Amino acid sequence: MKLSKLIGDRFRETPSDCVVESHALMLRGGYMKYVANGIYSSLPPLRRITGKIERIIREEMDAADGQEVQFPVVLPASYWQESGRYDTVGSELLRFTDRNGSPMVLGMTHEEAAVALVREYGATYSRYPFLFYQIQTKFRDEARPRAGLIRVREFTMKDAYSFHTSQEDLEACYRRCHSAYERIFARAGIPEVISVASDSGMMGGNLSHEFMLLTPAGEDSIVLCPSCGYRANMEAAECITEGASDKNPDSAHSSLPLPALTEVSTPGVHTIDELCAFLGITAAQCCKAVVYQRNRDDSYVVLFIRGDLDVNETKLTNLLGEEIHPGEITEGSGLQAGFIGPAALCAGPQGNDGKNAKPTLLFDRSLQGRTGLACGANRTDLHYTGLCMERDCPDAVYHDFAKAQEGGICPGCGRHTLTISRGIEVGNIFQLGTKYSKAMHMQYVDADGVSHYPLMGCYGIGIGRLAASVCEAHHDEYGPIWPITIAPWQVHLCAMRSDNAEVHAMADALYEELQRAGVEVLYDDRNVSAGVMFSDADLLGIPIRLIASPRNRKEDCVEMTLRGNKADTCKIPADEIVLRVREKITALTAALQP
């Protein structure tokens, strides 16, 4: 490919709306063009990158006994109605009615379509197990697209689905796909990707892992323990706090008498920080209330948690089994904003049968057994001190609702060693169980003639997000540094002073020779300054750069350098260049083999 003919422009300035480097560099380098919020067109360099990623994925999924299929982008709503997700998934699922009045959806994931595809095929046990995958465009009406290809609305994914007659077989396939993913990411140039335990979310199922590239540009918070190797997404990470007797001398387990529940006048004190300053205590000595409402009927849910902890809303929605939103406290709610506490509320009946019913009360286990806490009195300008959970809220049931904290207790080894890092999710795998096969009435008959619901697994990788993640992991201030396995071209040939007939002839001949040898070459044949030529080369990020110049022509050699490693620069005799280039490509490729 000659650069003079390459569609797309390259720019020096960074667009003002870019918040991560990969977004800025891929716009500046002519990889993609903005179309609408969260929607981009791909230009030739990006298409070549994603095409190579797709080839790696196909090779590894085929090696894992996968078979490629393709589902439609547009699906009948009846599939999603069968599974129940048509009503439970929010507005990110794009619903519409076709010209015949039939309700349809744009596929954001294809579990339902997968079941419908093999519902008849999988009627007998003798056909199990099987695994199939597709690489398909999807649409998710994301509320807040950002960071270029990291979070978009329209995207291309590889998603795979497996069907099994036993849990053991599902687990074996799960492990096989986990290993395939590790090879995929290593071959794509980011072997540092780690798998972490995750929350299954709208996908359902009992076990799931996400593959995370740790980077400050990531949107997810990852909880890690350097001591034992514990790894989990913040949404799924268990929060462990010391027991009441460990830190609290006034514990219910202590021989000391319990402190009295005492009403304290606290005019104008609404927040935990204000309460701590007023009483001269720490946030860990407080019980705070966080108020939500169910999306279904706006009924109130009040969650009580230790004052220094934050609520993990994923854990909360999982326990409730439905979506929630931050509560708007009204006059008839029975709640006093800024002064909500459990003592008064525990005394009355609870319910969730309407907006003005008694709120549902939930308790984080950080409060279990705690005594001597400060909390709201549920009356304006009043708080309590001396709250003792077992005495004042004897019927409380405790669950883990809190976010893990930096320096917190590791669920794996019990040490105060947790660290929090940011990460980009580049893939995920789920054990779905019978969630979809049962809902959609897919059954097989075993050898004894008994019907069962097959177990399912699903396995996803975002193609564009993976490309952007590689760029995020491998770039410098000048542009991307693409790994040889997914680089848009293997070699970038620069003809310096292409108006010089001898240099031009030398570069033309080398371009033809490299192409005949099967080397992918981008040939900058333009008559532009060295600054422009090298700036564009940096933005295109091709790993091997060859420079033909008047000086090199006189010496009958070509200069070879590696993008991002100027120390690895040498001059190669013209008659050896093809051999040396192929050797370098082989070495760079071998370095990425898992």
Coordinates of C-alpha atoms in Angstrom, one line a residue:
M1 CA 0.0 0.0 0.0
K2 CA 1.3 3.4 -0.9
L3 CA 0.7 6.1 1.7
S4 CA -0.2 8.6 -1.0
K5 CA -3.3 6.5 -1.7
L6 CA -4.2 5.7 1.9
I7 CA -7.7 6.9 2.8
G8 CA -7.7 9.1 5.9
D9 CA -5.8 12.1 7.3
R10 CA -3.5 12.4 10.2
F11 CA -3.4 15.3 12.6
R12 CA -1.0 16.9 15.1
E13 CA -3.6 18.3 17.5
T14 CA -5.4 16.2 20.0
P15 CA -9.2 16.6 19.8
S16 CA -10.6 18.3 22.9
D17 CA -13.1 15.5 23.9
C18 CA -10.5 12.8 24.2
V19 CA -10.0 11.6 27.8
V20 CA -7.6 8.6 27.1
E21 CA -4.6 8.3 24.9
S22 CA -5.9 5.5 22.7
H23 CA -8.9 7.6 21.7
A24 CA -6.7 10.6 20.8
L25 CA -4.1 8.6 18.9
M26 CA -6.6 6.6 16.9
L27 CA -8.4 9.8 15.8
R28 CA -5.2 11.6 15.1
G29 CA -3.7 8.7 13.2
G30 CA -6.6 8.2 10.8
Y31 CA -7.8 4.9 12.3
M32 CA -11.4 5.9 12.8
K33 CA -13.9 8.8 12.3
Y34 CA -16.6 10.0 14.6
V35 CA -20.1 9.4 13.3
A36 CA -22.4 9.9 16.4
N37 CA -22.1 9.5 20.1
G38 CA -20.4 6.2 20.7
I39 CA -20.4 5.3 17.0
Y40 CA -17.4 5.3 14.7
S41 CA -16.4 4.4 11.2
S42 CA -13.2 2.4 10.8
L43 CA -10.6 3.5 8.3
P44 CA -8.2 1.0 6.6
P45 CA -5.5 0.9 9.3
L46 CA -8.0 0.0 12.0
R47 CA -9.8 -2.5 9.7
R48 CA -6.4 -4.2 9.1
I49 CA -5.8 -4.3 12.9
T50 CA -9.2 -5.7 13.8
G51 CA -9.0 -8.2 10.9
K52 CA -5.8 -9.6 12.4
I53 CA -7.3 -9.7 15.9
E54 CA -10.3 -11.6 14.4
R55 CA -7.9 -14.1 12.7
I56 CA -6.1 -14.8 16.0
I57 CA -9.5 -15.3 17.7
R58 CA -10.7 -17.7 15.0
E59 CA -7.5 -19.8 15.2
E60 CA -7.8 -20.1 19.0
M61 CA -11.5 -20.7 19.1
D62 CA -11.2 -23.3 16.4
A63 CA -8.4 -25.0 18.4
A64 CA -10.8 -25.1 21.3
D65 CA -13.3 -27.1 19.2
G66 CA -15.4 -24.0 18.4
Q67 CA -17.4 -23.7 15.2
E68 CA -18.2 -20.4 13.6
V69 CA -21.8 -19.3 13.0
Q70 CA -23.4 -15.9 12.5
F71 CA -26.6 -14.6 14.0
P72 CA -28.7 -11.6 12.7
V73 CA -28.2 -8.2 14.2
V74 CA -31.9 -7.7 14.2
L75 CA -33.8 -10.2 16.4
P76 CA -37.5 -10.8 17.1
A77 CA -38.5 -9.5 20.5
S78 CA -40.1 -12.9 21.1
Y79 CA -36.6 -14.4 21.8
W80 CA -36.0 -11.9 24.6
Q81 CA -39.6 -12.3 25.9
E82 CA -39.0 -16.0 26.2
S83 CA -35.9 -15.5 28.4
G84 CA -37.6 -12.7 30.4
R85 CA -34.9 -10.2 29.5
Y86 CA -37.1 -8.1 27.3
D87 CA -38.7 -6.6 30.4
T88 CA -35.8 -6.8 32.8
V89 CA -33.1 -5.2 30.7
G90 CA -33.2 -1.4 30.6
S91 CA -33.1 1.1 27.8
E92 CA -29.7 0.0 26.7
L93 CA -31.6 -2.7 24.7
L94 CA -32.9 -1.0 21.6
R95 CA -36.5 -2.0 20.9
F96 CA -38.5 -1.1 17.8
T97 CA -41.4 -2.2 15.7
D98 CA -40.9 -3.2 12.1
R99 CA -43.3 -2.1 9.2
N100 CA -45.4 -5.2 9.9
G101 CA -46.0 -4.2 13.5
S102 CA -43.7 -6.9 14.9
P103 CA -41.7 -6.0 17.9
M104 CA -37.9 -6.4 17.3
V105 CA -34.7 -5.7 19.0
L106 CA -31.1 -4.9 18.0
G107 CA -28.9 -7.6 19.4
M108 CA -26.6 -6.4 22.2
T109 CA -25.9 -10.0 23.1
H110 CA -27.0 -13.3 21.6
E111 CA -27.8 -15.9 24.4
E112 CA -31.4 -16.1 23.2
A113 CA -30.4 -16.5 19.6
A114 CA -27.9 -19.2 20.5
V115 CA -30.6 -21.3 22.3
A116 CA -33.0 -20.8 19.4
L117 CA -30.4 -21.9 16.9
V118 CA -29.8 -25.3 18.6
R119 CA -33.1 -26.0 20.4
E120 CA -34.0 -28.7 18.0
Y121 CA -30.5 -29.9 17.2
G122 CA -29.7 -30.4 20.9
A123 CA -32.8 -32.6 21.6
T124 CA -30.7 -35.7 22.2
Y125 CA -27.7 -36.2 24.6
S126 CA -25.6 -37.9 21.9
R127 CA -24.9 -34.5 20.3
Y128 CA -23.4 -32.9 23.4
P129 CA -21.2 -31.1 24.1
F130 CA -20.8 -28.4 21.4
L131 CA -19.3 -24.9 21.2
F132 CA -20.0 -22.3 18.5
Y133 CA -19.0 -18.7 18.1
Q134 CA -19.6 -15.6 15.9
I135 CA -17.9 -12.3 15.2
Q136 CA -20.8 -9.9 14.8
T137 CA -21.8 -6.2 15.1
K138 CA -23.9 -5.4 18.1
F139 CA -25.7 -2.4 19.5
R140 CA -26.0 -1.4 23.1
D141 CA -27.6 2.0 23.7
E142 CA -25.0 3.0 26.3
A143 CA -26.0 6.0 28.4
R144 CA -22.5 7.4 28.6
P145 CA -20.2 6.5 25.8
R146 CA -16.6 7.6 26.4
A147 CA -12.9 7.0 25.6
G148 CA -13.3 6.2 21.9
L149 CA -13.6 2.4 21.4
I150 CA -13.3 1.6 25.1
R151 CA -17.1 2.3 25.7
V152 CA -19.2 2.6 22.6
R153 CA -22.8 1.9 21.5
E154 CA -22.1 0.0 18.3
F155 CA -19.3 -2.5 18.5
T156 CA -18.0 -5.8 17.1
M157 CA -17.7 -8.8 19.4
K158 CA -16.7 -12.4 19.3
D159 CA -19.2 -14.2 21.4
A160 CA -19.3 -18.0 21.9
Y161 CA -21.8 -20.3 23.5
S162 CA -21.3 -23.8 24.8
F163 CA -23.9 -26.5 25.7
H164 CA -23.3 -29.4 28.1
T165 CA -25.0 -32.3 29.9
S166 CA -23.0 -32.1 33.1
Q167 CA -21.4 -29.5 35.3
E168 CA -18.0 -31.3 35.0
D169 CA -18.2 -30.9 31.2
L170 CA -19.1 -27.2 31.4
E171 CA -16.2 -26.6 33.8
A172 CA -13.8 -28.4 31.4
C173 CA -14.9 -26.2 28.5
Y174 CA -14.8 -23.1 30.7
R175 CA -11.1 -23.9 31.5
R176 CA -10.4 -24.5 27.9
C177 CA -11.8 -21.2 26.8
H178 CA -10.0 -19.5 29.7
S179 CA -6.7 -20.8 28.4
A180 CA -7.7 -19.8 24.8
Y181 CA -8.3 -16.3 26.0
E182 CA -4.9 -16.1 27.6
R183 CA -3.3 -17.2 24.3
I184 CA -5.4 -14.7 22.4
F185 CA -4.4 -11.7 24.5
A186 CA -0.7 -12.8 24.5
R187 CA -0.7 -13.1 20.7
A188 CA -2.4 -9.7 20.4
G189 CA 0.5 -8.2 22.4
I190 CA -1.0 -7.8 25.9
P191 CA 0.0 -10.9 27.8
E192 CA -0.2 -8.8 31.0
V193 CA -4.0 -9.2 30.9
I194 CA -5.3 -10.9 34.1
S195 CA -8.5 -12.7 34.8
V196 CA -10.6 -11.6 37.8
A197 CA -13.7 -13.0 39.5
S198 CA -16.6 -10.9 38.4
D199 CA -20.4 -10.3 38.9
S200 CA -22.5 -12.0 36.2
G201 CA -24.9 -9.1 36.0
M202 CA -27.6 -9.3 33.4
M203 CA -26.0 -12.4 31.9
G204 CA -26.9 -14.5 34.9
G205 CA -25.2 -17.7 36.0
N206 CA -23.2 -18.6 39.1
L207 CA -19.5 -18.1 38.0
S208 CA -17.9 -15.6 35.7
H209 CA -14.5 -14.1 35.1
E210 CA -13.4 -10.9 33.4
F211 CA -10.1 -10.4 31.6
M212 CA -8.6 -7.1 32.6
L213 CA -5.8 -4.9 31.3
L214 CA -4.6 -2.9 34.3
T215 CA -4.2 0.7 33.2
P216 CA -5.1 4.1 34.7
A217 CA -7.4 4.6 31.7
G218 CA -9.6 1.7 32.8
E219 CA -13.2 2.2 33.9
D220 CA -13.4 -0.8 36.2
S221 CA -11.9 -1.0 39.7
I222 CA -10.0 -4.2 40.3
V223 CA -9.3 -5.5 43.8
L224 CA -5.9 -7.3 44.1
C225 CA -3.9 -8.9 46.8
P226 CA -0.1 -9.1 46.1
S227 CA 0.3 -11.6 49.0
C228 CA -1.9 -14.4 47.8
G229 CA -3.0 -13.4 44.3
Y230 CA -6.7 -12.8 45.1
R231 CA -8.2 -10.9 42.1
A232 CA -11.8 -9.6 41.7
N233 CA -13.8 -6.9 40.1
M234 CA -14.9 -4.4 42.7
E235 CA -18.5 -5.4 41.9
A236 CA -17.8 -9.0 43.0
A237 CA -15.1 -8.4 45.6
E238 CA -16.0 -9.4 49.2
C239 CA -15.6 -6.7 51.8
I240 CA -14.3 -8.1 55.1
T241 CA -14.2 -5.9 58.2
E242 CA -13.0 -6.7 61.7
G243 CA -15.5 -8.2 64.0
A244 CA -17.0 -6.1 66.7
S245 CA -14.8 -7.6 69.4
D246 CA -11.7 -7.0 67.5
K247 CA -11.7 -3.2 67.5
N248 CA -14.6 -2.1 69.7
P249 CA -14.0 -2.2 73.5
D250 CA -17.7 -1.6 74.0
S251 CA -18.6 -4.8 72.0
A252 CA -21.7 -6.8 72.9
H253 CA -19.2 -9.6 73.6
S254 CA -17.5 -7.4 76.3
S255 CA -18.2 -7.7 80.0
L256 CA -18.6 -4.0 80.1
P257 CA -22.2 -2.7 80.3
L258 CA -23.7 -1.5 77.0
P259 CA -23.9 2.2 76.5
A260 CA -27.3 3.7 76.7
L261 CA -29.0 4.9 73.5
T262 CA -28.9 8.7 74.1
E263 CA -30.5 11.4 72.1
V264 CA -28.2 14.3 71.1
S265 CA -29.2 17.6 69.7
T266 CA -27.3 18.2 66.4
P267 CA -28.6 21.3 64.7
G268 CA -27.6 21.6 61.1
V269 CA -25.6 18.3 61.2
H270 CA -26.6 16.3 58.1
T271 CA -23.5 14.4 56.9
I272 CA -21.2 11.8 58.4
D273 CA -18.3 14.3 58.2
E274 CA -20.3 16.9 60.1
L275 CA -21.4 14.4 62.7
C276 CA -17.8 13.2 63.3
A277 CA -16.7 16.8 63.7
F278 CA -19.6 17.6 66.1
L279 CA -19.1 14.5 68.3
G280 CA -15.3 14.2 67.9
I281 CA -15.5 10.6 66.6
T282 CA -14.4 8.8 63.5
A283 CA -16.6 7.7 60.6
A284 CA -16.0 4.0 61.6
Q285 CA -17.9 4.8 64.8
C286 CA -21.0 5.9 62.9
C287 CA -23.9 4.0 61.3
K288 CA -25.0 5.8 58.1
A289 CA -28.1 5.4 56.0
V290 CA -28.1 5.2 52.2
V291 CA -31.6 5.5 50.6
Y292 CA -32.7 3.9 47.3
Q293 CA -35.9 3.3 45.5
R294 CA -37.0 0.3 43.4
N295 CA -37.4 1.1 39.8
R296 CA -40.5 -1.1 39.7
D297 CA -42.7 0.9 42.1
D298 CA -40.5 3.6 43.8
S299 CA -40.7 1.8 47.1
Y300 CA -37.9 2.7 49.5
V301 CA -34.9 0.6 50.5
V302 CA -32.8 2.0 53.3
L303 CA -29.3 0.4 53.6
F304 CA -27.4 0.9 56.9
I305 CA -23.6 0.6 56.7
R306 CA -20.6 1.6 58.7
G307 CA -19.8 5.3 58.2
D308 CA -16.4 4.8 56.6
L309 CA -17.6 2.4 53.9
D310 CA -19.3 2.8 50.5
V311 CA -22.2 0.9 49.1
N312 CA -21.5 -1.6 46.3
E313 CA -24.8 -1.2 44.4
T314 CA -24.2 -4.3 42.3
K315 CA -24.3 -6.4 45.5
L316 CA -27.5 -4.6 46.5
T317 CA -29.3 -5.1 43.2
N318 CA -28.3 -8.8 43.2
L319 CA -29.8 -9.3 46.6
L320 CA -33.0 -7.5 45.8
G321 CA -33.3 -9.1 42.4
E322 CA -34.3 -5.9 40.7
E323 CA -33.0 -2.5 39.6
I324 CA -32.8 0.5 42.0
H325 CA -32.1 4.2 41.8
P326 CA -31.0 6.8 44.4
G327 CA -33.9 7.7 46.7
E328 CA -35.7 11.0 46.6
I329 CA -37.0 11.5 50.1
T330 CA -40.5 12.9 50.2
E331 CA -42.6 14.3 53.0
G332 CA -44.8 11.1 53.1
S333 CA -41.9 8.7 53.1
G334 CA -41.5 8.5 56.9
L335 CA -37.8 9.3 56.5
Q336 CA -36.0 12.4 57.7
A337 CA -33.2 13.3 55.2
G338 CA -29.9 13.7 57.0
F339 CA -31.1 12.2 60.2
I340 CA -32.1 8.6 59.3
G341 CA -31.1 5.9 61.8
P342 CA -32.1 2.3 62.3
A343 CA -33.2 2.4 66.0
A344 CA -36.6 4.1 65.3
L345 CA -37.2 2.4 62.0
C346 CA -36.5 -1.1 63.4
A347 CA -39.3 -0.7 65.8
G348 CA -42.0 -0.5 63.1
P349 CA -43.2 -3.0 60.5
Q350 CA -41.4 -3.1 57.1
G351 CA -42.8 -3.5 53.7
N352 CA -42.2 -2.8 50.0
D353 CA -45.8 -2.6 48.7
G354 CA -45.8 1.0 47.5
K355 CA -43.9 4.3 47.6
N356 CA -45.2 5.3 51.0
A357 CA -45.1 1.9 52.7
K358 CA -42.6 1.3 55.5
P359 CA -39.2 1.1 53.8
T360 CA -37.3 -2.2 53.4
L361 CA -34.4 -2.1 55.9
L362 CA -31.1 -3.8 55.0
F363 CA -27.9 -4.0 57.0
D364 CA -24.3 -4.4 56.0
R365 CA -22.4 -6.9 58.0
S366 CA -19.9 -4.2 59.0
L367 CA -22.5 -3.3 61.6
Q368 CA -23.0 -6.8 63.0
G369 CA -22.3 -6.9 66.7
R370 CA -21.2 -3.3 66.8
T371 CA -22.0 -1.1 69.8
G372 CA -21.6 2.5 70.8
L373 CA -22.3 3.8 67.4
A374 CA -23.6 7.2 66.4
C375 CA -26.6 7.4 64.0
G376 CA -29.6 9.5 63.0
A377 CA -32.7 9.6 65.3
N378 CA -35.0 10.0 62.3
R379 CA -36.0 13.4 63.5
T380 CA -34.7 16.8 62.4
D381 CA -31.6 18.0 64.2
L382 CA -31.4 14.9 66.4
H383 CA -28.9 12.0 66.5
Y384 CA -28.3 9.0 68.8
T385 CA -25.2 7.9 70.4
G386 CA -24.7 4.5 72.0
L387 CA -26.5 2.5 69.3
C388 CA -26.0 -1.2 70.0
M389 CA -27.1 -3.3 67.0
E390 CA -28.1 -6.5 68.8
R391 CA -30.1 -4.6 71.4
D392 CA -31.6 -1.9 69.3
C393 CA -32.1 -3.8 66.0
P394 CA -32.4 -7.4 67.2
D395 CA -34.1 -8.7 64.0
A396 CA -31.5 -7.2 61.6
V397 CA -30.2 -9.7 59.0
Y398 CA -26.7 -8.8 57.7
H399 CA -25.3 -9.1 54.2
D400 CA -22.2 -7.9 52.4
F401 CA -23.1 -4.7 50.7
A402 CA -19.9 -2.7 51.0
K403 CA -17.1 -2.0 48.5
A404 CA -13.7 -3.4 49.3
Q405 CA -11.2 -0.8 50.4
E406 CA -7.5 -0.1 49.8
G407 CA -5.6 -1.7 52.6
G408 CA -8.6 -3.8 53.5
I409 CA -8.7 -7.4 54.6
C410 CA -8.1 -9.9 51.7
P411 CA -10.8 -12.6 51.4
G412 CA -8.1 -15.0 50.3
C413 CA -5.4 -14.7 53.0
G414 CA -6.9 -12.5 55.7
R415 CA -4.2 -9.9 55.6
H416 CA -4.6 -6.1 55.3
T417 CA -3.0 -6.2 51.8
L418 CA -5.8 -5.3 49.3
T419 CA -4.9 -2.8 46.6
I420 CA -7.3 -1.1 44.1
S421 CA -6.3 -0.7 40.5
R422 CA -8.1 0.5 37.3
G423 CA -8.6 -1.9 34.4
I424 CA -10.2 -2.2 31.0
E425 CA -12.3 -5.3 30.5
V426 CA -11.2 -6.9 27.2
G427 CA -13.1 -10.2 27.6
N428 CA -15.4 -12.2 29.8
I429 CA -16.5 -15.8 30.4
F430 CA -19.7 -17.0 32.2
Q431 CA -21.1 -20.3 33.4
L432 CA -24.7 -19.6 32.7
G433 CA -26.1 -22.9 34.0
T434 CA -29.7 -23.5 32.9
K435 CA -30.8 -19.8 33.0
Y436 CA -31.6 -19.6 29.3
S437 CA -32.2 -23.2 28.3
K438 CA -34.9 -23.5 31.0
A439 CA -36.5 -20.2 30.3
M440 CA -36.7 -21.0 26.6
H441 CA -37.7 -24.6 27.1
M442 CA -34.7 -26.3 25.5
Q443 CA -34.4 -29.9 26.7
Y444 CA -32.5 -33.0 25.7
V445 CA -33.3 -36.6 26.4
D446 CA -30.6 -38.7 28.1
A447 CA -29.8 -42.4 27.5
D448 CA -32.6 -43.4 29.9
G449 CA -35.2 -41.3 28.2
V450 CA -35.3 -38.6 30.9
S451 CA -35.5 -35.0 29.8
H452 CA -33.0 -32.4 31.1
Y453 CA -32.2 -28.7 30.5
P454 CA -28.6 -28.4 29.1
L455 CA -26.1 -26.3 30.9
M456 CA -24.6 -23.3 29.0
G457 CA -21.5 -21.2 29.0
C458 CA -20.8 -18.0 27.1
Y459 CA -17.5 -16.3 26.2
G460 CA -17.1 -12.7 24.8
I461 CA -14.3 -10.5 23.5
G462 CA -14.8 -7.0 22.2
I463 CA -12.7 -6.6 19.0
G464 CA -12.5 -2.8 18.8
R465 CA -12.0 -2.5 22.6
L466 CA -9.2 -5.0 22.4
A467 CA -7.5 -2.9 19.6
A468 CA -7.9 0.3 21.7
S469 CA -6.6 -1.5 24.8
V470 CA -3.5 -2.6 23.0
C471 CA -3.0 1.0 21.9
E472 CA -3.5 2.1 25.5
A473 CA -0.9 -0.4 26.7
H474 CA 1.7 0.3 23.9
H475 CA 2.2 3.9 22.9
D476 CA 4.5 6.8 23.5
E477 CA 4.0 10.5 23.2
Y478 CA 4.2 10.3 19.4
G479 CA 1.8 7.5 18.7
P480 CA 0.9 3.8 19.0
I481 CA 3.5 1.0 19.0
W482 CA 1.6 -1.9 17.5
P483 CA 2.7 -5.5 18.2
I484 CA 3.8 -7.2 15.0
T485 CA 0.9 -9.7 15.2
I486 CA -1.8 -7.1 14.8
A487 CA 0.0 -4.1 13.3
P488 CA -1.8 -2.7 10.3
W489 CA 1.4 -3.4 8.2
Q490 CA 4.6 -5.1 9.2
V491 CA 7.0 -2.6 7.6
H492 CA 6.8 1.1 7.0
L493 CA 9.1 2.1 4.1
C494 CA 10.0 5.8 4.1
A495 CA 11.5 7.3 0.9
M496 CA 13.3 10.4 2.0
R497 CA 13.6 12.9 -0.8
S498 CA 11.4 10.9 -3.2
D499 CA 12.0 13.7 -5.7
N500 CA 15.6 12.2 -6.0
A501 CA 15.3 9.8 -8.9
E502 CA 17.9 7.3 -7.5
V503 CA 16.2 7.2 -4.0
H504 CA 12.8 6.8 -5.6
A505 CA 14.0 4.0 -7.8
M506 CA 15.7 2.3 -4.9
A507 CA 12.5 2.5 -2.7
D508 CA 10.3 1.4 -5.6
A509 CA 12.4 -1.7 -6.1
L510 CA 12.5 -2.5 -2.4
Y511 CA 8.7 -2.1 -2.1
E512 CA 8.2 -4.6 -5.0
E513 CA 10.7 -7.0 -3.6
L514 CA 9.2 -7.0 -0.1
Q515 CA 5.8 -7.5 -1.5
R516 CA 6.9 -10.5 -3.5
A517 CA 8.4 -12.0 -0.3
G518 CA 5.0 -11.8 1.4
V519 CA 5.9 -8.8 3.6
E520 CA 3.1 -6.3 4.4
V521 CA 4.5 -2.9 3.5
L522 CA 3.2 0.6 3.8
Y523 CA 5.3 2.7 1.4
D524 CA 5.5 6.4 2.0
D525 CA 6.1 7.6 -1.5
R526 CA 5.1 11.3 -0.8
N527 CA 7.4 14.2 -1.5
V528 CA 7.1 15.7 2.0
S529 CA 9.5 16.8 4.7
A530 CA 11.2 14.4 7.0
G531 CA 9.3 15.8 9.9
V532 CA 5.9 15.1 8.4
M533 CA 7.0 11.7 7.2
F534 CA 8.3 10.6 10.5
S535 CA 5.4 12.1 12.4
D536 CA 2.9 10.1 10.3
A537 CA 5.0 7.0 10.7
D538 CA 4.9 7.4 14.5
L539 CA 1.1 7.8 14.4
L540 CA 0.7 4.7 12.3
G541 CA 2.9 2.8 14.7
I542 CA 4.2 0.1 12.3
P543 CA 6.8 -2.0 14.2
I544 CA 9.6 -2.1 11.5
R545 CA 10.7 1.1 9.7
L546 CA 13.0 1.2 6.7
I547 CA 14.5 4.4 5.5
A548 CA 15.8 5.0 2.0
S549 CA 17.7 8.3 1.7
P550 CA 20.3 9.9 -0.5
R551 CA 23.0 9.1 2.0
N552 CA 21.9 5.4 2.3
R553 CA 21.7 5.2 -1.5
K554 CA 25.3 6.2 -1.8
E555 CA 26.3 3.5 0.7
D556 CA 24.0 1.0 -1.0
C557 CA 22.2 0.2 2.2
V558 CA 18.9 0.8 4.0
E559 CA 18.4 1.9 7.6
M560 CA 16.2 -0.3 9.7
T561 CA 14.8 0.7 13.0
L562 CA 12.1 -0.5 15.4
R563 CA 9.1 1.7 16.3
G564 CA 9.5 2.7 20.0
N565 CA 13.1 1.4 20.2
K566 CA 15.5 3.7 18.4
A567 CA 18.4 1.9 20.0
D568 CA 17.7 -1.0 17.7
T569 CA 18.8 0.7 14.6
C570 CA 21.2 -0.6 11.9
K571 CA 22.2 -0.1 8.3
I572 CA 21.7 -3.2 6.2
P573 CA 23.2 -3.8 2.7
A574 CA 20.5 -3.5 0.1
D575 CA 20.9 -7.1 -1.1
E576 CA 20.2 -8.4 2.4
I577 CA 17.3 -6.3 3.4
V578 CA 14.5 -8.7 2.6
L579 CA 16.2 -11.6 4.5
R580 CA 16.9 -9.4 7.5
V581 CA 13.3 -8.0 7.6
R582 CA 11.8 -11.5 7.5
E583 CA 14.1 -12.6 10.3
K584 CA 13.0 -9.6 12.4
I585 CA 9.3 -10.3 11.7
T586 CA 9.9 -13.9 12.8
A587 CA 11.7 -12.9 16.0
L588 CA 9.0 -10.3 16.9
T589 CA 6.2 -12.8 16.3
A590 CA 7.9 -15.5 18.3
A591 CA 8.3 -13.2 21.2
L592 CA 4.5 -12.9 21.4
Q593 CA 3.8 -16.7 21.4
P594 CA 2.3 -17.9 24.7

